[in-house]
XYZ file of C-alpha atoms in Angstrom:
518
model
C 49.739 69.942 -19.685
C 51.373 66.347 -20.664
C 50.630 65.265 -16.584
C 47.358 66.358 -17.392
C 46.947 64.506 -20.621
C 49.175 61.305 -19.266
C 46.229 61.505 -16.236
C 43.020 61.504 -18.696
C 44.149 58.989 -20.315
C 45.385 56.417 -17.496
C 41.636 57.363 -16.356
C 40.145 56.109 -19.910
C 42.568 53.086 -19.623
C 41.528 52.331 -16.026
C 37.746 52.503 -17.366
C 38.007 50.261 -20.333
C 40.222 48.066 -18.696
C 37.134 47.772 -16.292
C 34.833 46.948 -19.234
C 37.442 43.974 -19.699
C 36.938 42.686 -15.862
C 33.300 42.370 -16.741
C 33.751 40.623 -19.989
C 36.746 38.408 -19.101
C 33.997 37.262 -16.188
C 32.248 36.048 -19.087
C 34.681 33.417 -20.044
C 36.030 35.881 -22.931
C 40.053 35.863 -23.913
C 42.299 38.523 -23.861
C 41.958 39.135 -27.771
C 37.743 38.366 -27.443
C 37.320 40.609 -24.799
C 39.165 43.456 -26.838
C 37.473 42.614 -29.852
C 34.129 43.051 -28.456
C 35.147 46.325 -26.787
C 36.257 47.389 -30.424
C 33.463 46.598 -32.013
C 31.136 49.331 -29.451
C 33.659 51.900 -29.069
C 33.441 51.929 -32.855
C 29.802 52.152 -33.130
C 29.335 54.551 -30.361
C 32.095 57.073 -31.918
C 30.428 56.768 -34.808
C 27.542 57.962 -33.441
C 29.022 61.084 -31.683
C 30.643 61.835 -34.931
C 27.595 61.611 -37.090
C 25.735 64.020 -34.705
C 28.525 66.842 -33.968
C 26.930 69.844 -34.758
C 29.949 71.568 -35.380
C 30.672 68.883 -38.561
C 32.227 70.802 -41.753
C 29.661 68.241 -43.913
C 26.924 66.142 -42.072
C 26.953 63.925 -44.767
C 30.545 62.572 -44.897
C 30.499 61.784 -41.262
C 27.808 59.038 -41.731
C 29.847 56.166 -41.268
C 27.160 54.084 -40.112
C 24.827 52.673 -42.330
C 21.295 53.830 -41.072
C 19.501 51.034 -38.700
C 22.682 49.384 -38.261
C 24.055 52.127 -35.786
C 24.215 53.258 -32.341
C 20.784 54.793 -31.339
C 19.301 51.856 -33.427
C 21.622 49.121 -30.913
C 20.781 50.963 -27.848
C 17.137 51.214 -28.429
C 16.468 48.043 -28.233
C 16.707 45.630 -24.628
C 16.839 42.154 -23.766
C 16.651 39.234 -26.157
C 16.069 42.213 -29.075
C 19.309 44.070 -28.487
C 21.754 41.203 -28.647
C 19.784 40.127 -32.012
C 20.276 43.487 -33.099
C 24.146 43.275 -32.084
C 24.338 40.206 -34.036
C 22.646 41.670 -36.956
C 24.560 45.167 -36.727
C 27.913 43.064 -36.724
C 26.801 40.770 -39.568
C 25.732 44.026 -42.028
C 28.873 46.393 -41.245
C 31.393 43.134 -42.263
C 29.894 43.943 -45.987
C 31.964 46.266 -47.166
C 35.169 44.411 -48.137
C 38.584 46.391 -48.944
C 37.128 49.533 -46.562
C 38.485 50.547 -42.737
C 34.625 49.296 -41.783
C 35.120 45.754 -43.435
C 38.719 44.953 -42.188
C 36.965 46.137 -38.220
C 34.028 44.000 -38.671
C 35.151 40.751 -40.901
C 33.878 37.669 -40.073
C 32.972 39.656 -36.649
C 30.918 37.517 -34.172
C 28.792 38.196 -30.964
C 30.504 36.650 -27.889
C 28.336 38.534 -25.202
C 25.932 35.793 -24.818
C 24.216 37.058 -22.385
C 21.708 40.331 -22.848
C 22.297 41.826 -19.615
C 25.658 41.695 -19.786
C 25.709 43.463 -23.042
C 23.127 46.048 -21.674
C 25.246 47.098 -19.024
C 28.076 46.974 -21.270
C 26.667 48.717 -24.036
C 24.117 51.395 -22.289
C 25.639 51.868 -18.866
C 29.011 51.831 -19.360
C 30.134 52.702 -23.112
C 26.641 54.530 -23.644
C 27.461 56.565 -20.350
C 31.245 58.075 -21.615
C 31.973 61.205 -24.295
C 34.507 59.228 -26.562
C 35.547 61.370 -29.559
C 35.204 64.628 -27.133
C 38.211 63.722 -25.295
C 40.037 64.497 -28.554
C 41.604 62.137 -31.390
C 45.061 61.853 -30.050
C 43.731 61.170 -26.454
C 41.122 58.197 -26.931
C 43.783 56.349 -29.476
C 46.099 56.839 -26.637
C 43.963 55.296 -24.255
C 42.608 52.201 -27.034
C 46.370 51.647 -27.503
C 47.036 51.649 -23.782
C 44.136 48.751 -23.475
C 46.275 47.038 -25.737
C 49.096 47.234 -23.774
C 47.382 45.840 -20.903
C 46.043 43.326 -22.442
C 49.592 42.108 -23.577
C 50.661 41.241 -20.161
C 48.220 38.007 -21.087
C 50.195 36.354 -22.189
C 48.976 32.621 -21.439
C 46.704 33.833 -24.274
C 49.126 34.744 -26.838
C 48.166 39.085 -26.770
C 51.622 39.906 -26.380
C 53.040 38.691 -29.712
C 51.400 41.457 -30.867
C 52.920 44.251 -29.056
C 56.373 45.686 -29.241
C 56.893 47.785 -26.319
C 56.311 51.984 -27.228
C 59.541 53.279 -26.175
C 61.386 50.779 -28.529
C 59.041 51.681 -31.295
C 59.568 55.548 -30.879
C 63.498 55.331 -30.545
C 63.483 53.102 -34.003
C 60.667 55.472 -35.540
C 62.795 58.851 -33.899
C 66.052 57.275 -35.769
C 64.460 56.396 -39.211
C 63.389 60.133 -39.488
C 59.836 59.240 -41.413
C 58.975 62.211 -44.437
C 56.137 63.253 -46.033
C 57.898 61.456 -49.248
C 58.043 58.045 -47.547
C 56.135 55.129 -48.345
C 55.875 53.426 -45.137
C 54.913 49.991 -44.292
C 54.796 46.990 -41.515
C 54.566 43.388 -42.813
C 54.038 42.394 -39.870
C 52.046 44.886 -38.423
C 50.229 43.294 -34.943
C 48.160 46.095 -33.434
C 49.903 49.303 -35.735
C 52.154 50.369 -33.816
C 54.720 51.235 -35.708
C 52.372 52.833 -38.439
C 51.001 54.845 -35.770
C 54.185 55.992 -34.578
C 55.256 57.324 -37.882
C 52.314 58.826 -38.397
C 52.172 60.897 -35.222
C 56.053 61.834 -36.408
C 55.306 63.191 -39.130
C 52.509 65.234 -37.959
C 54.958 66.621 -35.181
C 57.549 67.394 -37.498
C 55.767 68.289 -40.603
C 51.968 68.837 -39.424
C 52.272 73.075 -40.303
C 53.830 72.741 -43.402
C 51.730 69.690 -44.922
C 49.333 71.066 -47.513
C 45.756 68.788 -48.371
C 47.247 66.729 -50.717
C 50.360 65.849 -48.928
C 47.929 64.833 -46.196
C 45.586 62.806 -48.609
C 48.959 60.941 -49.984
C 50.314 60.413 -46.636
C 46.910 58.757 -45.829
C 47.720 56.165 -49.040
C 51.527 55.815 -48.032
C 51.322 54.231 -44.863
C 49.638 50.655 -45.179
C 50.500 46.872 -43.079
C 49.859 43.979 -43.287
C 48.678 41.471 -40.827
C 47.870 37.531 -40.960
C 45.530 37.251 -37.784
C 41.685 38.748 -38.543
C 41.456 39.473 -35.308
C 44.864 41.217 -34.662
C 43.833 43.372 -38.382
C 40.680 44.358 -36.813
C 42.478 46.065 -33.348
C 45.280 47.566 -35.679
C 42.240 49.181 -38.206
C 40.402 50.572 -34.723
C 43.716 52.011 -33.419
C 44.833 53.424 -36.701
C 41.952 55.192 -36.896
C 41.203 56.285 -33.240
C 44.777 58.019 -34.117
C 43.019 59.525 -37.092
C 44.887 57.276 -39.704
C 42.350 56.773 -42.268
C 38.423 56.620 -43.342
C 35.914 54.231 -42.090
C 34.485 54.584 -45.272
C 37.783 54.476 -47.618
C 40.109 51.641 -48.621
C 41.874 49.828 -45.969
C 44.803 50.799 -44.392
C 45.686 47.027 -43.125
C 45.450 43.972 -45.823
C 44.436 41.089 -43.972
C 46.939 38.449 -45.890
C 49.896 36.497 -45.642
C 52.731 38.539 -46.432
C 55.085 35.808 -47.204
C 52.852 34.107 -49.782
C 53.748 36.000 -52.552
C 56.315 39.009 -53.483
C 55.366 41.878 -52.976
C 53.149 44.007 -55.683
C 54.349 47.357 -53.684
C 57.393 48.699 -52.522
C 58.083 50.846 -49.337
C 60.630 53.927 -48.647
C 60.884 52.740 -45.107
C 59.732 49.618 -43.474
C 59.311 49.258 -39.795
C 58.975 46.172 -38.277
C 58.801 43.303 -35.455
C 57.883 40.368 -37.207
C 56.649 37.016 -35.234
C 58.991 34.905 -33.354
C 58.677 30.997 -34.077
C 58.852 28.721 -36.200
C 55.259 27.398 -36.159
C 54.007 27.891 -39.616
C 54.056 25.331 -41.865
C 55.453 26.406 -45.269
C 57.726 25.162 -48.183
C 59.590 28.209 -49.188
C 61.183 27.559 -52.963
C 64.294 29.618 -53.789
C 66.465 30.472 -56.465
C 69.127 28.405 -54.816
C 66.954 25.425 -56.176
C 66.079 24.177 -53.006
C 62.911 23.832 -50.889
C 61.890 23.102 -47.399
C 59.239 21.043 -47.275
C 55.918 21.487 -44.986
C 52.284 21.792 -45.357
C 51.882 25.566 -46.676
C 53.817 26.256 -49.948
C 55.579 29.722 -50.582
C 57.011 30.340 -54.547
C 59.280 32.816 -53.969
C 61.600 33.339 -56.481
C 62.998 36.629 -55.120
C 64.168 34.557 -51.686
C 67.766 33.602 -52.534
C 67.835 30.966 -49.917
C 65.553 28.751 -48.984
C 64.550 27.995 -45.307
C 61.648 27.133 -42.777
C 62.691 29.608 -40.261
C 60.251 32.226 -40.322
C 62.613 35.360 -39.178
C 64.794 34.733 -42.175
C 61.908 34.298 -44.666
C 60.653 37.718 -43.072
C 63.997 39.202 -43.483
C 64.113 38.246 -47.474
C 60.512 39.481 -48.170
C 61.801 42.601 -46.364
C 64.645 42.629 -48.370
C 62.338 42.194 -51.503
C 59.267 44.552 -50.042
C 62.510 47.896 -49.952
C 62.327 50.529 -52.913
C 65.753 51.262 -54.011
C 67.756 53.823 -51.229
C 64.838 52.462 -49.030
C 65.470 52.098 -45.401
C 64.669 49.606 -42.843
C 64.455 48.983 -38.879
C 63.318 45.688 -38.007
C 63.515 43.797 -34.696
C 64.824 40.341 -35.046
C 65.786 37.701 -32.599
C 69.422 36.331 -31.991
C 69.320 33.251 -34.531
C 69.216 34.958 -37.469
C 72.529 36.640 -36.711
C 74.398 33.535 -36.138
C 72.379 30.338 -37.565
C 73.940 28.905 -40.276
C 73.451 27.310 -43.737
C 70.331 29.469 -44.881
C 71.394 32.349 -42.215
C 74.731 32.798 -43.347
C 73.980 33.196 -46.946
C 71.582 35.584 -46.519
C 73.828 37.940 -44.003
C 75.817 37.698 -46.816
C 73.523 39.430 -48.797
C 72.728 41.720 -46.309
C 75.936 43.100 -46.098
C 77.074 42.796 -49.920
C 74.036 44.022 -51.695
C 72.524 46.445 -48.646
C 74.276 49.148 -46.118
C 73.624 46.882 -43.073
C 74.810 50.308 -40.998
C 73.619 49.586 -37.465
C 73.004 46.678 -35.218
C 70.890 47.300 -31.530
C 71.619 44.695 -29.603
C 68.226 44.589 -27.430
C 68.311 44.140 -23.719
C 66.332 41.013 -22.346
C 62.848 41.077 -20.347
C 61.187 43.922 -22.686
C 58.796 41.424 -24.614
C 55.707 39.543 -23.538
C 57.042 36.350 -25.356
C 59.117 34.929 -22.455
C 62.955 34.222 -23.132
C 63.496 36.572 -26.398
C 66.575 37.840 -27.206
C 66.714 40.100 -29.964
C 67.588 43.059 -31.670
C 66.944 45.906 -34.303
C 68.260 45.946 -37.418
C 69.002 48.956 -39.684
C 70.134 48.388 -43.338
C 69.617 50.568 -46.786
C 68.826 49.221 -49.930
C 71.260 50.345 -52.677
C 71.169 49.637 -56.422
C 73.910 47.090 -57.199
C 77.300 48.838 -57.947
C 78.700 48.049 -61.603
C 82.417 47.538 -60.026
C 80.315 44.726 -57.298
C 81.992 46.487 -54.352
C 79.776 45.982 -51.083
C 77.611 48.283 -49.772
C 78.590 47.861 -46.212
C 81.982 49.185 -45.364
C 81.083 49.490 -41.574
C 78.177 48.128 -38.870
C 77.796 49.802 -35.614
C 76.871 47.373 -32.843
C 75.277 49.365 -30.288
C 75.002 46.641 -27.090
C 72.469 47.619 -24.990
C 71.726 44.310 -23.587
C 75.524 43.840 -21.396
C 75.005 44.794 -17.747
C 71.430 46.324 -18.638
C 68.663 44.635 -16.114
C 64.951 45.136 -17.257
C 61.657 43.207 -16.126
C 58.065 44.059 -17.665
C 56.880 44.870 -14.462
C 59.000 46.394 -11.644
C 62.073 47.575 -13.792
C 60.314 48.670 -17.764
C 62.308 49.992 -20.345
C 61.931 53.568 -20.687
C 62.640 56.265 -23.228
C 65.487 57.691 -21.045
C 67.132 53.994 -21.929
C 67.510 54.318 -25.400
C 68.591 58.092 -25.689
C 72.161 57.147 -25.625
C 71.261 55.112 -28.608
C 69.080 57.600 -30.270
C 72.179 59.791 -29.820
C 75.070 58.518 -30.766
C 72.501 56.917 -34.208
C 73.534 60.477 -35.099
C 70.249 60.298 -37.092
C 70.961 64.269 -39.054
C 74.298 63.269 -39.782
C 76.713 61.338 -41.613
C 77.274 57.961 -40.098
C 81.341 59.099 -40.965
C 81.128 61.331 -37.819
C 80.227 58.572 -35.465
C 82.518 57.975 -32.648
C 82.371 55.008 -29.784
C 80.201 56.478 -26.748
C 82.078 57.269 -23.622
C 80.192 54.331 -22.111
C 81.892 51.921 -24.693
C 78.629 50.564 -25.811
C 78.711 51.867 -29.793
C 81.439 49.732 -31.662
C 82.228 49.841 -35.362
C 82.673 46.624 -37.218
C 84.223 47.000 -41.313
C 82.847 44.353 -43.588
C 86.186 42.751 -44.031
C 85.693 41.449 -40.174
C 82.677 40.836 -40.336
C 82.593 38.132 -43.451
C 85.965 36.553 -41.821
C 84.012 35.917 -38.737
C 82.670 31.711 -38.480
C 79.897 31.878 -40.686
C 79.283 35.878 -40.452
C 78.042 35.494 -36.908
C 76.960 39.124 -36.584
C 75.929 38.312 -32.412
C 78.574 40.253 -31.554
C 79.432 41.262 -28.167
C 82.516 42.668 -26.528
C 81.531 43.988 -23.311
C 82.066 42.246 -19.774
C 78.931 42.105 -17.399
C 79.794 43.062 -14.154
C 77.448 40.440 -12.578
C 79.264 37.832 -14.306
C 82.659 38.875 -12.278
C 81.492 40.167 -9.087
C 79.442 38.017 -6.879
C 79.197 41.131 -4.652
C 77.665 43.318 -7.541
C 74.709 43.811 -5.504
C 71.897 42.882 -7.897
C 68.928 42.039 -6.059
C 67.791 38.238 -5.901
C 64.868 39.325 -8.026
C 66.760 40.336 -10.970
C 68.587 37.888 -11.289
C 66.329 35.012 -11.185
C 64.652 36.982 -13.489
C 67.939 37.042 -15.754
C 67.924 32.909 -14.948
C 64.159 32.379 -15.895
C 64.868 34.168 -19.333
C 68.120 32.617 -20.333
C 66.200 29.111 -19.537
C 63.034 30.356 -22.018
C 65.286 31.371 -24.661
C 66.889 28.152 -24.363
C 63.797 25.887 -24.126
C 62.513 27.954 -27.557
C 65.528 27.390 -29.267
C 65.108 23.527 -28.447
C 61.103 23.663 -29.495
C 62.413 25.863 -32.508
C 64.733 22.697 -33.513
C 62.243 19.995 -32.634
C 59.763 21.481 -34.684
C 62.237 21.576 -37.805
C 62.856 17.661 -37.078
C 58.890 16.979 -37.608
C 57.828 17.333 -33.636
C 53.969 17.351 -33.484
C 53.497 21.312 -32.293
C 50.369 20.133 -29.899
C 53.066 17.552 -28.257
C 55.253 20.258 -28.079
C 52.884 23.130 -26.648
C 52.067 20.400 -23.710
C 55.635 20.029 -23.549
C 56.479 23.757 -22.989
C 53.333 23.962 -20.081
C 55.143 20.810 -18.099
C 57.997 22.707 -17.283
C 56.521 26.646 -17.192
C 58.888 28.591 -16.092
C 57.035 31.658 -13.895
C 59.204 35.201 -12.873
């Protein structure tokens, strides 16, 4: 049954991906090219919806507003249907704060030409069953788009993606409950929403009565900076049957750093973006600011820096109810940069249970040279005697001796169960032991703070292919393991150029002079 279900839904991929050759054709970017697709899987859904005979109540599943739907688009041909398009993407972007406002805000036609959007629209979306294939399998299939359309990433698509297995092994860890209030700051495309979602419906679907279902529907929200990026992550949250059209947004379309947060979240799940591109000045408590063009008064940050994975950290930090929980993927620098990043590691491991550190292998992300890792702290309520809340991290390295390229070697889930093991995610972290494979380490808090400015990059294994010239890697791997050491190295030298007032454009041209290609 899961062949057959993996099959249909490499088929649906295969087909939309299609619709993309015929768009991208047009001149259209990766994140266009999916918009547009959004946009008409939407309306025509909406359409098969509306008109299932088999509907509990007709009138709920009228998500369209009449004239502005399917049958009205399709109707027309020519000049007239890519008016109507226009007209039917204007209308729906009216309803601010709703699932249908967040898809269609400040939505614009970029099929130009009528014919193209005939074929697109009548022959080729018009011709397929959509919400007969079932819920789970068509958000399956819009997600797997998504993935493809990551590997563009000359374009900038695969910031937004954090590869599935990853997701699921932080998501299987972090056991999500019907109690939790769960949230992604950061949230790109969903995935991580999605993820817990589709958790909690394995784990707890019989037992979940109709208002545990309604509430989980108002506990799991993101947030996400890009329009364009909100818009995909409404369409796949609700292709996995996350949410209304009709009813409040799921995904705030804001910048979660501007201000602290009004909410707080059980469990926060998280990748946020790598860079330092955006131009802030973040104010602290430490009385100190960082000055550049976009100003941030956060008085809950206890430091005060321009690096955007720390600031993300802190409003993390801030954004965690009480004996919340966290997982969130960030890259090497904020375990070992100083000034700012020391003092808030501090933190970390004083006034949270920083528990578990993944150390993340390299070549799993679309952003060339990132080297990162995942995160897992509690939030505890200060003690009175100020003891820490740490007493040990558990560095699991699963980047030493591990080989992995997007393409002909992906990370899969079988990867990460040694992790998702020895996490011991029903137990007591006190029953822990080191892995046969000597990959799971324990760390107290006593070494950790007497460590050169808490560097928590820790690493203790030897790589093989560092000792052996006859280790037999193949020639491909390890330029690959060459082209990403040189990427991480070249963003670590934009990431300080930037901070000494480098132009970005010069810097972008920059970068494209010396392209490095796998």
């Amino acid at each position: 049954m899961t062949v057959a279900v993996s099959s249909q839904t490499d088929a649906l991929v295969a087909k939309l991906w299609n619709y993309c050759n015929v768009l991208r054709d047009n001149g259209l970017s990766t994140i266009e090219y999916v918009e547009q697709l959004s946009y008409l899987l939407f309306l025509k859904m909406a359409d098969e919806i509306a008109n299932d005979p088999f509907a509990d109540d007709p009138s709920a599943a009228q998500i369209v507003p009449a004239g502005y739907d399917w049958q009205t688009l399709v109707s027309k041909t020519g000049v007239a249907l890519e008016e109507q398009y226009r007209n039917t993407l204007t209308e729906l972007a009216k309803h601010p704060g709703t699932t249908l406002g967040t898809i269609f805000a400040k939505a614009q036609n970029r099929i130009t030409e009528p014919a193209l959007l005939q074929k697109l629209a009548v022959d080729l979306i018009g011709g397929q069953d959509w919400t007969g294939t079932g819920t789970d399998l068509k958000g399956d299939a819009y997600e797997g788009l998504l993935a493809k359309g990551a590997e563009d990433t000359k374009t900038g698509a695969g910031q937004y993606f954090t590869p599935r297995v990853l997701i699921d092994a932080m998501v299987e860890v972090t056991r999500p409950s019907l109690e939790d209030t769960i949230t992604d700051p950061a949230c790109g495309t969903g995935g991580f929403l999605i993820a817990a979602r589709q958790y909690i419906r394995k784990h707890h679907g019989n037992s979940m009565s109709r208002e545990q279902r309604l509430a989980m529907e108002r506990n799991v929200f993101g947030t996400e900076l890009v329009p364009g990026t909100a818009r995909l992550a409404a369409m796949n949250m609700l292709l996995h049957g996350i949410g209304r059209s009709d009813g409040p947004s799921l995904i705030h379309v804001e910048d979660a750093l501007a201000k602290k947060p009004s909410r707080h979240a059980s469990l926060v799940l998280a990748n946020p973006p790598f860079g330092r591109k955006s131009a802030i000045t973040v104010i602290g408590t430490d009385g100190k600011s960082e000055r550049e063009d976009i100003s941030y008064d956060r008085q809950d940050f206890r430091a005060s820096t321009t690096n955007k994975q720390l600031n993300f950290l802190q409003h993390i930090m801030s954004l965690m109810a009480i004996d919340g929980r966290a997982a969130v993927v960030l890259p090497d620098n904020v375990l070992f940069e100083g000034g700012a990043g020391e003092k808030i590691r501090r933190r970390l491991l004083h006034d949270f249970d920083l528990h578990t550190i993944l150390r993340l292998p390299d070549g799993i992300f679309y952003a060339g040279g990132v080297k990162a890792n995942v995160l897992f702290f509690d939030k505890k309520a200060p003690r009175a005697d100020g003891r820490p809340h740490t007493s040990m991290t558990w560095v699991y390295d699963l980047r030493t001796a591990k080989h992995f390229t997007l393409k002909t070697r992906p990370l899969r889930q079988v990867d990460l169960q040694e992790f998702v093991d020895a996490y011991l995610p029903d137990k007591p972290r006190s029953e822990r032991s080191e892995v046969e494979s000597g990959r799971f380490k324990a760390f107290s808090y006593d070494e950790l703070v007497a460590r050169d400015k808490v560097n928590l990059d820790i690493t203790w294994m030897k790589d093989p292919a560092l000792e052996d010239t006859d280790s037999g890697l193949p020639p491909a791997v390890i330029a690959q393991e060459i082209v990403e050491d040189l990427r991480a190295a070249l963003a670590e030298f934009v990431a300080v150029a930037e901070a000494l007032g480098v132009d970005p454009e010069e810097l972008d041209q920059d970068e494209a002079a010396v392209e490095l290609s796998s």
